[in-house]
């Protein structure tokens, strides 16, 4: 410590103050007010002064604090590390506890319609995150257009269900298949691309699908969207208060009172099961040759080629399988909403899913869950603050990147160990 | 005399106007270590890249004798050279999968075999016995090679965390996991200390003698080249300037000239 540090910090905080003044001066300080039907600039210098002072003083203390932290360097004290160690040791128990909690969640006293809706939404994002984790986390292909497959799944489910009247359980695999095919369709042209270039092309692909949906009016009804998508039934038993003549419903079959929550709870379990299937599949396939080839491809494509691994097939399977789960999630989304339009499949959705995967720690299944709870939960908590929601969202991302630059759970477990087999 | 494994005739590689390899012919024998040496920029690595399918040669032929039939290496593009023809290679700057464990590195090398065994993942997903059996065999092979280079106790550590010398050795045995007929090593001794170099010599001799795998070696470290090569090909500016045994090479005036220049 000493004079030198304080002097440096003061200089630094002064500089921060100047930047803050330059930024906030025009944005916050100059406000236009309508007076006598003319716009007049009304300066608000006091608020600007407060913000600038806050930035400068904050910067000063951060400097002092980080100096102290530097002194303590060497001690493993980071909270994130402790969390990831804890998760490593108790991983299995925590997973079981989390699954048990998700199962009993709908019967918790506080689980009203609002909480159930949030839970369903989070579960959908978790499933999408797990699906995209195959593409980004395992195969290392930065896909910014994942929402396209979500859209393809949703629209193919909706179209098959509306036009052919097929049930959810028939349309679901078809939707997955269609999305998987689109995954391969995207995969072919981008086989040779890597990194930033791949990201741009996938981004464009996502937009192309959205614009296609918007303009192919005969099929998709364009911006009007598709309405009247059949609700899912409980293995043939619909959730309806007043069933059609001679049709048994869920509540009459089980002799229950009709309650709209029954359908919500069913939807919750549906997405829970779909998400858990995605997770189990990913965990399993990661340990198979194809899963190891994905990770090897992420690490070094040239080395893969030199070992005879076919990079084309390996990439295409990653795209196809990732897209398939996106398609499953999409068909769930369609049946839950009963109405879909291109509005729901904008780039921001892709960005959120990518953020979930990256912030969770690439390739980490648990990380996806934690970052979903964190990010989506935060967006929900800040719902009442409207435009500050996105500020909180961005802030959360920045915080994670500062404290856990490689994601919440960055540690990777080997897919196969010598210890186990001797 | 052992039979010819690799036969390269009139190989030429041009990058635009630059001729990287100029009408190069040489052959490598089975159970031989054939070294390719030459000053920097002589085109050694380009020869490797042509052989292993990373580049498409402009002209010439490359034939690999495999179980008494000749395979045209030019027919195979990149990964197929390793998959179908059994030509494995390592790289000048080590290319391991650093974030994956040592054992996983070895398993990826056995990908094609395991992929078939896993029924393109379908049999693997349902834990079929035949797949588990094959996976166990692959583990045994990995363990066999890791025992040889003394890395079995580090099998579950990340490959990127190994010391440099161990990474070199790991890359070589990983290439051996594809059960190649020809192993191409691009400067395996670069950056190794004397002790590690000696260990490398031992490993390469073992591969040559016990595994009956032909080795093609690019190397600058003359103690390695002279110590283990059965045959040396010297390149300069893409042309072959000398070919012979290690001893002949050492005394060849052309080679000395290429490395040290001529007296005025």
XYZ file of C-alpha atoms in Angstrom:
686
model
C 0.000 0.000 0.000
C 1.150 3.566 0.359
C 0.995 6.950 -1.187
C 1.758 5.673 -4.616
C -1.319 3.478 -4.768
C -3.636 6.187 -3.470
C -2.259 8.629 -5.959
C -2.711 6.178 -8.797
C -6.220 5.311 -7.667
C -7.148 8.984 -7.433
C -5.921 9.571 -10.943
C -7.792 6.552 -12.193
C -11.014 7.562 -10.490
C -10.714 11.068 -11.879
C -10.422 9.573 -15.332
C -13.453 7.376 -14.656
C -15.342 10.466 -13.568
C -14.534 12.228 -16.837
C -15.738 9.261 -18.874
C -18.892 9.084 -16.781
C -19.473 12.785 -17.328
C -19.021 12.418 -21.074
C -21.437 9.504 -21.147
C -24.103 10.558 -18.690
C -23.887 14.295 -19.308
C -25.747 14.236 -22.613
C -27.818 11.122 -21.874
C -29.116 11.996 -18.431
C -28.222 15.654 -18.022
C -29.940 17.113 -21.030
C -33.618 16.418 -21.005
C -36.083 17.882 -23.454
C -39.326 19.121 -21.984
C -42.329 20.450 -23.848
C -43.057 24.003 -22.759
C -45.704 26.040 -24.517
C -45.688 23.461 -27.301
C -41.963 23.990 -27.869
C -39.260 21.544 -26.884
C -36.881 23.089 -24.395
C -33.696 21.544 -23.074
C -33.780 21.360 -19.329
C -30.444 20.528 -17.773
C -30.374 18.168 -14.793
C -26.865 18.671 -13.601
C -27.442 17.507 -10.053
C -28.303 13.977 -11.103
C -25.328 13.901 -13.458
C -23.109 15.057 -10.611
C -24.430 12.271 -8.384
C -23.803 9.596 -11.033
C -20.333 10.891 -11.830
C -19.423 11.027 -8.151
C -20.719 7.514 -7.683
C -18.633 6.200 -10.593
C -15.478 7.972 -9.477
C -15.740 6.978 -5.820
C -16.717 3.440 -6.789
C -13.710 3.172 -9.033
C -11.465 4.404 -6.229
C -12.664 1.717 -3.846
C -12.441 -1.003 -6.478
C -8.810 -0.054 -6.979
C -8.039 -0.188 -3.269
C -9.927 -3.444 -2.895
C -8.290 -5.175 -5.838
C -4.922 -4.167 -4.388
C -5.807 -5.934 -1.171
C -6.978 -8.921 -3.113
C -3.685 -9.053 -4.932
C -1.977 -9.354 -1.573
C -4.146 -12.307 -0.717
C -3.458 -14.038 -3.995
C -2.425 -17.638 -3.713
C -5.136 -18.573 -1.265
C -7.883 -20.498 -3.001
C -10.738 -18.415 -1.688
C -13.002 -17.824 -4.652
C -16.622 -18.597 -3.976
C -17.132 -20.042 -7.443
C -14.384 -22.554 -6.920
C -15.947 -23.625 -3.645
C -19.299 -24.060 -5.374
C -17.846 -26.119 -8.184
C -15.884 -28.301 -5.748
C -19.041 -28.828 -3.731
C -20.968 -29.756 -6.866
C -18.206 -32.142 -7.856
C -18.281 -33.993 -4.573
C -22.018 -34.089 -4.078
C -23.000 -33.997 -7.748
C -25.137 -37.133 -7.735
C -26.985 -36.284 -4.532
C -27.675 -32.740 -5.701
C -28.977 -33.985 -9.038
C -31.331 -36.410 -7.306
C -32.474 -33.699 -4.903
C -33.052 -31.288 -7.783
C -35.064 -33.833 -9.742
C -37.077 -34.734 -6.640
C -37.760 -31.064 -6.024
C -38.886 -30.587 -9.630
C -41.246 -33.530 -9.279
C -42.959 -32.300 -6.130
C -42.806 -28.658 -7.200
C -46.382 -28.415 -8.591
C -47.764 -29.537 -5.223
C -45.923 -26.953 -3.197
C -48.269 -24.553 -1.420
C -46.790 -21.511 -3.160
C -46.905 -23.043 -6.633
C -49.712 -20.990 -8.121
C -50.341 -20.284 -11.779
C -47.647 -17.611 -11.870
C -44.944 -19.832 -10.436
C -45.957 -22.750 -12.615
C -45.698 -20.599 -15.720
C -42.233 -19.471 -14.740
C -41.226 -23.045 -13.958
C -42.465 -24.216 -17.362
C -40.647 -21.406 -19.085
C -37.419 -22.140 -17.225
C -37.737 -25.819 -18.000
C -38.139 -24.990 -21.694
C -35.004 -22.886 -21.605
C -33.152 -25.608 -19.731
C -34.144 -28.089 -22.402
C -33.077 -25.705 -25.172
C -29.842 -25.060 -23.308
C -29.171 -28.771 -23.042
C -29.919 -29.213 -26.726
C -27.646 -26.360 -27.750
C -24.992 -27.612 -25.352
C -24.444 -30.515 -27.734
C -23.667 -28.115 -30.573
C -21.772 -25.398 -28.701
C -20.515 -27.054 -25.551
C -19.491 -30.418 -26.946
C -18.847 -29.930 -30.654
C -17.653 -26.358 -30.202
C -19.736 -25.019 -33.104
C -20.937 -21.545 -32.159
C -24.522 -21.637 -33.379
C -26.314 -18.291 -33.095
C -29.380 -19.438 -35.005
C -30.600 -22.169 -32.701
C -34.021 -20.582 -32.447
C -34.572 -21.582 -36.095
C -34.861 -25.220 -35.071
C -37.134 -24.267 -32.210
C -39.306 -22.505 -34.810
C -39.191 -25.413 -37.253
C -40.256 -27.767 -34.468
C -43.067 -25.473 -33.386
C -44.390 -24.883 -36.904
C -44.143 -28.474 -38.040
C -45.948 -29.572 -34.900
C -48.615 -26.928 -35.400
C -49.138 -27.672 -39.090
C -49.348 -31.427 -38.658
C -51.624 -31.119 -35.661
C -53.956 -28.588 -37.343
C -54.161 -30.120 -40.817
C -54.012 -33.804 -40.026
C -55.336 -33.740 -36.500
C -52.578 -36.032 -35.304
C -51.994 -36.273 -31.593
C -49.114 -34.704 -29.698
C -47.230 -37.971 -29.348
C -47.220 -38.560 -33.111
C -46.386 -34.984 -34.021
C -43.585 -34.685 -31.482
C -41.184 -37.116 -33.198
C -42.143 -35.706 -36.604
C -41.324 -32.206 -35.400
C -38.008 -33.455 -34.024
C -37.269 -35.168 -37.325
C -38.025 -32.029 -39.325
C -35.869 -29.894 -37.060
C -33.073 -32.473 -37.312
C -33.306 -32.351 -41.104
C -33.008 -28.575 -40.982
C -29.995 -29.065 -38.753
C -28.341 -31.090 -41.493
C -29.473 -28.523 -44.063
C -27.685 -25.832 -42.086
C -24.765 -28.135 -41.389
C -23.754 -28.782 -44.987
C -22.873 -25.259 -46.086
C -21.074 -24.423 -42.855
C -18.896 -27.537 -42.682
C -15.743 -25.642 -43.532
C -16.483 -22.634 -41.371
C -15.227 -22.104 -37.891
C -15.519 -19.575 -35.104
C -16.767 -16.123 -36.058
C -17.642 -17.078 -39.628
C -19.742 -19.979 -38.480
C -21.489 -17.732 -35.976
C -22.422 -15.225 -38.689
C -23.800 -17.851 -41.063
C -25.845 -19.548 -38.350
C -27.172 -16.163 -37.288
C -28.255 -15.509 -40.865
C -29.836 -18.946 -41.035
C -31.916 -18.183 -37.962
C -33.129 -14.960 -39.523
C -33.835 -16.687 -42.845
C -36.141 -19.168 -41.185
C -37.954 -16.382 -39.355
C -38.377 -14.323 -42.520
C -39.496 -17.407 -44.404
C -42.162 -18.016 -41.779
C -43.165 -14.388 -42.003
C -43.596 -14.390 -45.772
C -44.828 -17.838 -46.715
C -48.375 -16.778 -46.035
C -50.139 -19.770 -47.629
C -48.453 -22.170 -45.239
C -47.638 -20.235 -42.110
C -50.207 -17.417 -42.172
C -47.248 -15.033 -41.932
C -47.411 -12.431 -39.192
C -50.943 -13.542 -38.234
C -49.479 -16.728 -36.861
C -51.099 -20.099 -36.499
C -54.028 -20.356 -34.146
C -56.021 -23.229 -32.794
C -53.133 -25.577 -32.244
C -54.570 -28.576 -30.435
C -53.835 -28.730 -26.725
C -52.086 -31.845 -25.549
C -54.187 -34.587 -24.066
C -53.351 -36.954 -21.248
C -52.862 -40.057 -23.401
C -56.089 -39.335 -25.247
C -57.936 -37.731 -22.357
C -58.407 -34.012 -23.072
C -58.297 -31.321 -20.407
C -61.676 -29.669 -20.967
C -64.341 -28.422 -18.641
C -67.185 -29.264 -20.976
C -66.189 -32.236 -23.069
C -67.803 -33.048 -26.386
C -70.572 -35.601 -26.372
C -69.354 -39.060 -25.426
C -65.719 -38.021 -24.896
C -64.184 -38.775 -21.565
C -61.915 -36.062 -20.151
C -59.073 -36.129 -17.691
C -61.143 -35.027 -14.719
C -64.132 -37.311 -15.404
C -61.852 -40.316 -15.995
C -60.072 -39.862 -12.693
C -63.202 -38.654 -10.934
C -61.739 -35.260 -10.064
C -63.173 -31.782 -9.946
C -62.301 -29.778 -13.043
C -59.438 -27.416 -12.390
C -57.523 -25.486 -15.090
C -54.366 -26.135 -13.104
C -54.529 -29.805 -14.074
C -53.532 -28.923 -17.603
C -50.757 -26.632 -16.412
C -49.386 -29.331 -14.131
C -49.531 -31.813 -16.972
C -47.628 -29.412 -19.225
C -45.064 -28.950 -16.490
C -44.459 -32.663 -16.203
C -44.380 -32.991 -19.961
C -41.553 -30.491 -20.343
C -39.813 -31.932 -17.285
C -39.789 -35.370 -18.886
C -38.680 -33.999 -22.265
C -35.874 -32.033 -20.624
C -34.728 -35.009 -18.569
C -34.712 -37.190 -21.683
C -32.528 -34.582 -23.395
C -30.197 -34.570 -20.427
C -29.972 -38.343 -20.128
C -29.380 -38.659 -23.855
C -26.613 -36.069 -23.807
C -24.887 -37.603 -20.805
C -24.995 -41.001 -22.451
C -23.941 -39.958 -25.945
C -21.048 -37.942 -24.580
C -19.516 -41.213 -23.429
C -19.951 -42.886 -26.805
C -17.401 -42.618 -29.614
C -19.451 -39.979 -31.399
C -19.588 -37.807 -28.291
C -15.856 -38.067 -27.772
C -15.352 -37.220 -31.438
C -17.463 -34.056 -30.939
C -15.263 -32.922 -28.126
C -12.116 -33.863 -30.010
C -13.359 -31.821 -32.956
C -13.861 -28.866 -30.639
C -10.298 -29.272 -29.403
C -8.494 -29.769 -32.710
C -10.051 -30.525 -36.064
C -6.757 -31.187 -37.844
C -5.689 -33.733 -35.252
C -9.079 -35.397 -35.693
C -8.515 -35.745 -39.424
C -5.064 -37.204 -38.849
C -6.677 -39.899 -36.710
C -9.226 -40.790 -39.362
C -12.209 -39.158 -37.690
C -14.661 -37.990 -40.315
C -15.236 -34.322 -39.477
C -18.189 -33.942 -41.830
C -20.280 -36.707 -40.337
C -19.288 -35.752 -36.826
C -20.350 -32.138 -37.282
C -23.572 -33.057 -39.039
C -24.626 -35.432 -36.274
C -23.976 -32.693 -33.720
C -26.079 -30.216 -35.708
C -28.824 -32.750 -36.342
C -29.122 -34.013 -32.774
C -28.924 -30.542 -31.280
C -31.575 -29.341 -33.723
C -33.779 -32.327 -32.974
C -34.009 -31.428 -29.302
C -34.686 -27.837 -30.299
C -37.535 -29.201 -32.412
C -38.953 -31.185 -29.504
C -38.877 -28.087 -27.339
C -40.517 -26.153 -30.174
C -43.416 -28.554 -30.442
C -43.906 -28.320 -26.702
C -43.940 -24.543 -27.031
C -46.568 -24.746 -29.785
C -48.866 -27.010 -27.847
C -48.519 -24.961 -24.691
C -49.223 -21.611 -26.345
C -51.849 -22.912 -28.806
C -50.745 -19.936 -30.911
C -47.428 -19.329 -32.613
C -46.165 -16.537 -34.790
C -42.714 -15.572 -36.076
C -42.596 -13.006 -33.262
C -41.645 -15.736 -30.813
C -38.561 -16.787 -32.735
C -36.432 -13.680 -32.913
C -32.691 -13.478 -32.563
C -32.905 -12.458 -28.915
C -34.159 -15.975 -28.122
C -31.074 -17.496 -29.738
C -28.914 -15.041 -27.865
C -30.494 -15.955 -24.529
C -29.993 -19.671 -25.152
C -26.376 -19.128 -26.183
C -25.881 -16.992 -23.080
C -27.302 -19.772 -20.927
C -24.894 -22.318 -22.396
C -21.825 -20.102 -22.344
C -22.412 -18.642 -18.890
C -23.227 -22.053 -17.487
C -19.850 -23.331 -18.574
C -19.501 -24.890 -22.005
C -20.456 -28.515 -21.959
C -21.662 -28.541 -18.367
C -25.175 -29.905 -17.943
C -25.521 -28.634 -14.386
C -24.150 -25.280 -15.464
C -27.032 -24.892 -17.914
C -29.530 -25.387 -15.079
C -27.778 -22.916 -12.786
C -27.424 -20.218 -15.406
C -31.044 -20.646 -16.534
C -32.267 -20.206 -12.975
C -29.997 -17.232 -12.580
C -30.712 -15.451 -15.873
C -34.370 -16.263 -16.457
C -35.079 -15.935 -12.754
C -33.474 -12.522 -12.758
C -35.492 -11.396 -15.758
C -38.645 -12.499 -13.962
C -37.732 -10.867 -10.649
C -37.154 -7.606 -12.468
C -40.359 -7.890 -14.478
C -41.942 -5.013 -12.563
C -39.057 -2.720 -13.391
C -39.728 -3.041 -17.095
C -36.849 -1.540 -19.029
C -34.376 -2.271 -16.240
C -34.891 -5.993 -16.833
C -32.424 -6.059 -19.651
C -29.981 -3.961 -17.651
C -30.110 -6.570 -14.908
C -29.735 -9.330 -17.497
C -26.674 -7.681 -18.997
C -25.283 -6.921 -15.555
C -25.621 -10.554 -14.550
C -23.723 -11.643 -17.631
C -20.952 -9.162 -16.949
C -20.691 -10.326 -13.341
C -20.434 -13.975 -14.327
C -17.808 -13.155 -16.924
C -15.772 -11.205 -14.360
C -15.869 -13.800 -11.623
C -16.185 -16.984 -13.665
C -14.718 -16.215 -17.076
C -15.142 -19.770 -18.281
C -18.714 -20.138 -17.055
C -20.263 -21.001 -13.734
C -19.093 -24.605 -13.907
C -16.041 -24.781 -16.089
C -14.630 -28.049 -14.873
C -14.944 -30.875 -17.331
C -15.175 -34.485 -16.266
C -13.503 -37.140 -18.450
C -15.972 -39.356 -20.283
C -14.040 -42.468 -19.414
C -11.526 -43.133 -16.692
C -8.826 -45.671 -16.180
C -9.766 -46.073 -12.539
C -13.125 -47.555 -13.391
C -11.950 -50.239 -15.755
C -8.568 -50.930 -14.213
C 15.940 -57.039 -47.736
C 12.505 -56.140 -46.609
C 9.787 -55.116 -49.006
C 8.942 -51.595 -50.065
C 6.153 -49.992 -48.060
C 5.893 -46.554 -49.564
C 6.789 -45.674 -53.099
C 6.793 -42.011 -54.069
C 7.449 -41.195 -57.720
C 7.918 -37.755 -59.275
C 5.956 -36.006 -56.552
C 5.486 -32.310 -57.325
C 3.620 -29.724 -55.301
C 3.142 -26.172 -56.514
C 1.583 -23.291 -54.627
C 0.873 -20.837 -57.408
C 4.295 -20.099 -58.862
C 6.164 -21.524 -55.904
C 7.437 -25.033 -56.342
C 7.555 -26.538 -52.869
C 8.405 -30.048 -53.978
C 10.096 -30.613 -57.295
C 9.917 -34.039 -58.893
C 10.722 -35.971 -55.742
C 11.075 -39.749 -55.831
C 11.950 -41.935 -52.902
C 10.781 -45.092 -51.229
C 10.483 -46.310 -47.676
C 10.781 -49.900 -46.629
C 8.768 -51.843 -44.179
C 10.452 -52.198 -40.761
C 12.689 -49.288 -41.635
C 12.988 -45.837 -40.217
C 13.313 -43.475 -43.157
C 14.350 -39.948 -42.274
C 13.692 -36.896 -44.362
C 16.086 -34.130 -43.487
C 16.975 -30.804 -44.973
C 17.371 -27.143 -44.069
C 14.359 -25.069 -43.051
C 11.931 -24.519 -45.895
C 13.209 -27.477 -47.868
C 9.671 -28.863 -48.248
C 9.790 -31.687 -45.710
C 6.474 -30.944 -44.044
C 4.895 -30.384 -47.452
C 5.847 -33.955 -48.363
C 4.030 -35.110 -45.236
C 1.011 -33.005 -45.999
C 0.816 -34.536 -49.472
C 1.216 -38.059 -48.159
C -1.401 -37.659 -45.447
C -3.955 -36.004 -47.688
C -3.833 -32.509 -46.233
C -2.616 -31.212 -49.608
C -3.439 -32.520 -53.016
C -0.198 -33.111 -54.870
C 0.127 -31.291 -58.210
C 1.705 -34.268 -59.920
C 3.340 -37.592 -59.245
C 2.275 -40.804 -57.582
C 2.322 -42.206 -54.071
C 1.698 -45.875 -53.494
C 1.427 -47.694 -50.197
C 1.826 -51.471 -50.153
C -0.667 -52.943 -47.780
C -1.079 -56.695 -47.463
C 0.473 -57.259 -50.857
C -1.691 -54.839 -52.748
C -0.763 -51.353 -53.757
C -2.962 -48.485 -52.667
C -2.860 -45.171 -54.442
C -2.659 -42.573 -51.661
C -3.755 -39.840 -54.049
C -7.212 -41.355 -54.105
C -7.769 -40.599 -50.432
C -8.574 -37.140 -49.169
C -7.655 -35.886 -45.713
C -9.156 -38.122 -43.003
C -9.518 -41.103 -45.329
C -5.754 -41.516 -45.559
C -5.741 -42.389 -41.890
C -9.047 -44.242 -41.952
C -8.676 -46.347 -45.096
C -4.962 -46.471 -45.931
C -3.592 -46.598 -42.401
C -1.177 -43.695 -42.601
C -0.867 -41.957 -39.245
C 0.961 -38.743 -38.521
C 2.024 -36.399 -35.773
C 2.598 -32.679 -36.053
C 5.481 -30.290 -35.695
C 3.556 -28.308 -33.099
C 1.900 -30.912 -30.927
C -1.774 -31.415 -31.671
C -3.319 -33.231 -28.756
C -6.829 -32.638 -27.464
C -5.594 -30.582 -24.507
C -8.859 -30.345 -22.553
C -9.491 -34.061 -22.820
C -7.875 -36.691 -20.643
C -4.909 -38.753 -21.806
C -7.105 -41.828 -22.015
C -9.752 -39.971 -24.022
C -7.073 -38.924 -26.480
C -6.249 -42.581 -26.970
C -9.919 -43.501 -27.339
C -10.576 -40.862 -30.000
C -7.763 -42.419 -32.023
C -9.737 -45.665 -32.043
C -12.859 -43.822 -33.166
C -13.637 -45.650 -36.401
C -13.401 -49.076 -34.861
C -15.521 -48.048 -31.869
C -18.016 -46.202 -34.036
C -18.746 -49.385 -35.967
C -18.890 -51.364 -32.731
C -21.365 -48.892 -31.250
C -23.642 -49.465 -34.246
C -23.307 -45.778 -35.077
C -24.301 -44.995 -31.507
C -27.517 -47.021 -31.519
C -26.035 -50.130 -29.934
C -24.009 -47.886 -27.675
C -27.069 -46.035 -26.424
C -28.688 -49.281 -25.282
C -25.461 -50.498 -23.657
C -25.181 -53.537 -25.895
C -22.741 -56.168 -24.646
C -20.794 -56.312 -27.901
C -20.109 -52.580 -27.717
C -19.031 -52.675 -24.081
C -16.708 -55.543 -24.950
C -15.155 -53.532 -27.793
C -14.836 -50.484 -25.569
C -13.006 -52.590 -23.008
C -10.649 -53.881 -25.672
C -9.936 -50.320 -26.768
C -9.173 -49.475 -23.136
C -6.739 -52.374 -23.022
C -4.963 -51.147 -26.133
C -4.758 -47.644 -24.661
C -3.380 -49.032 -21.425
C -0.831 -51.129 -23.313
C 0.584 -48.070 -25.045
C 0.397 -45.840 -21.973
C 2.340 -48.482 -20.043
C 5.045 -48.355 -22.682
C 5.496 -44.604 -22.383
C 4.939 -44.707 -18.623
C 1.857 -42.507 -18.504
C -0.690 -44.974 -17.160
C -0.824 -43.256 -13.800
C -1.701 -39.978 -15.513
C -4.345 -41.476 -17.794
C -7.159 -39.435 -16.258
C -5.333 -36.105 -16.310
C -5.860 -33.570 -19.051
C -3.446 -34.084 -21.919
C -2.683 -30.365 -21.907
C -1.365 -30.602 -18.337
C 1.379 -33.082 -19.210
C 5.007 -31.998 -19.484
C 6.142 -31.239 -23.009
C 8.132 -34.415 -23.493
C 5.231 -36.583 -22.383
C 2.913 -34.761 -24.770
C 5.255 -35.644 -27.646
C 5.271 -39.295 -26.679
C 1.527 -39.317 -26.147
C 0.980 -37.934 -29.637
C 3.067 -40.754 -31.083
C 1.317 -43.560 -29.247
C -2.031 -41.947 -30.003
C -1.158 -42.191 -33.692
C -0.222 -45.841 -33.114
C -3.744 -46.489 -31.820
C -5.129 -46.354 -35.340
C -2.881 -49.361 -36.071
C -1.110 -47.699 -38.978
C 1.058 -49.289 -41.620
C 3.080 -46.142 -41.949
C 3.748 -43.659 -39.176
C 4.818 -40.176 -40.227
C 6.513 -38.177 -37.478
C 7.086 -34.482 -37.969
C 10.007 -33.431 -35.763
C 9.218 -35.633 -32.786
C 12.408 -34.662 -30.962
C 11.878 -30.902 -31.226
C 12.158 -29.368 -27.782
C 13.161 -32.567 -26.032
C 16.138 -32.776 -23.696
C 18.850 -35.415 -24.095
C 17.186 -37.919 -21.793
C 13.811 -37.508 -23.474
C 15.455 -37.860 -26.896
C 16.994 -41.137 -25.837
C 13.602 -42.372 -24.646
C 12.104 -41.321 -27.953
C 14.734 -43.341 -29.839
C 13.824 -46.369 -27.770
C 10.127 -45.900 -28.459
C 10.644 -45.516 -32.207
C 12.860 -48.606 -32.349
C 10.201 -50.536 -30.471
C 7.549 -49.437 -32.960
C 9.764 -50.405 -35.860
C 10.949 -53.763 -34.558
C 8.065 -55.072 -32.484
C 5.131 -53.469 -34.235
C 6.530 -53.853 -37.745
C 5.359 -50.377 -38.604
C 7.295 -48.346 -41.126
C 8.322 -44.936 -39.865
C 8.857 -41.804 -41.901
C 10.658 -39.187 -39.880
C 11.295 -35.490 -40.326
C 13.913 -34.378 -37.896
C 16.466 -31.686 -37.226
C 18.011 -33.364 -34.203
C 20.914 -35.222 -35.776
C 21.478 -37.432 -32.746
C 18.029 -38.889 -33.369
C 18.467 -39.069 -37.139
C 21.883 -40.689 -37.012
C 21.024 -42.936 -34.093
C 17.984 -44.658 -35.509
C 17.594 -44.034 -39.234
C 18.012 -46.919 -41.609
C 17.714 -44.684 -44.603
C 18.028 -40.928 -45.050
C 16.580 -38.711 -47.760
C 17.967 -35.197 -47.920
C 15.885 -32.387 -49.429
C 16.861 -28.889 -50.355
C 14.589 -26.414 -52.128
C 12.091 -29.178 -52.765
C 14.587 -31.401 -54.537
C 16.210 -34.567 -53.374
C 19.917 -33.934 -53.150
C 21.020 -37.132 -51.508
C 19.747 -40.534 -50.443
C 21.574 -43.197 -48.484
C 22.341 -44.630 -45.080
C 22.942 -42.388 -42.098
C 26.680 -42.852 -42.324
C 26.838 -42.077 -46.025
C 24.736 -38.976 -45.470
C 27.033 -37.683 -42.771
C 29.950 -37.744 -45.139
C 28.222 -36.569 -48.276
C 29.642 -33.306 -49.643
C 26.265 -32.300 -51.141
C 24.577 -32.528 -47.775
C 27.303 -30.599 -46.019
C 27.031 -27.975 -48.700
C 23.274 -27.674 -48.287
C 23.563 -27.190 -44.544
C 26.732 -25.151 -44.268
C 27.164 -23.572 -47.681
C 30.219 -23.793 -49.966
C 33.645 -22.376 -49.610
C 34.271 -19.536 -51.968
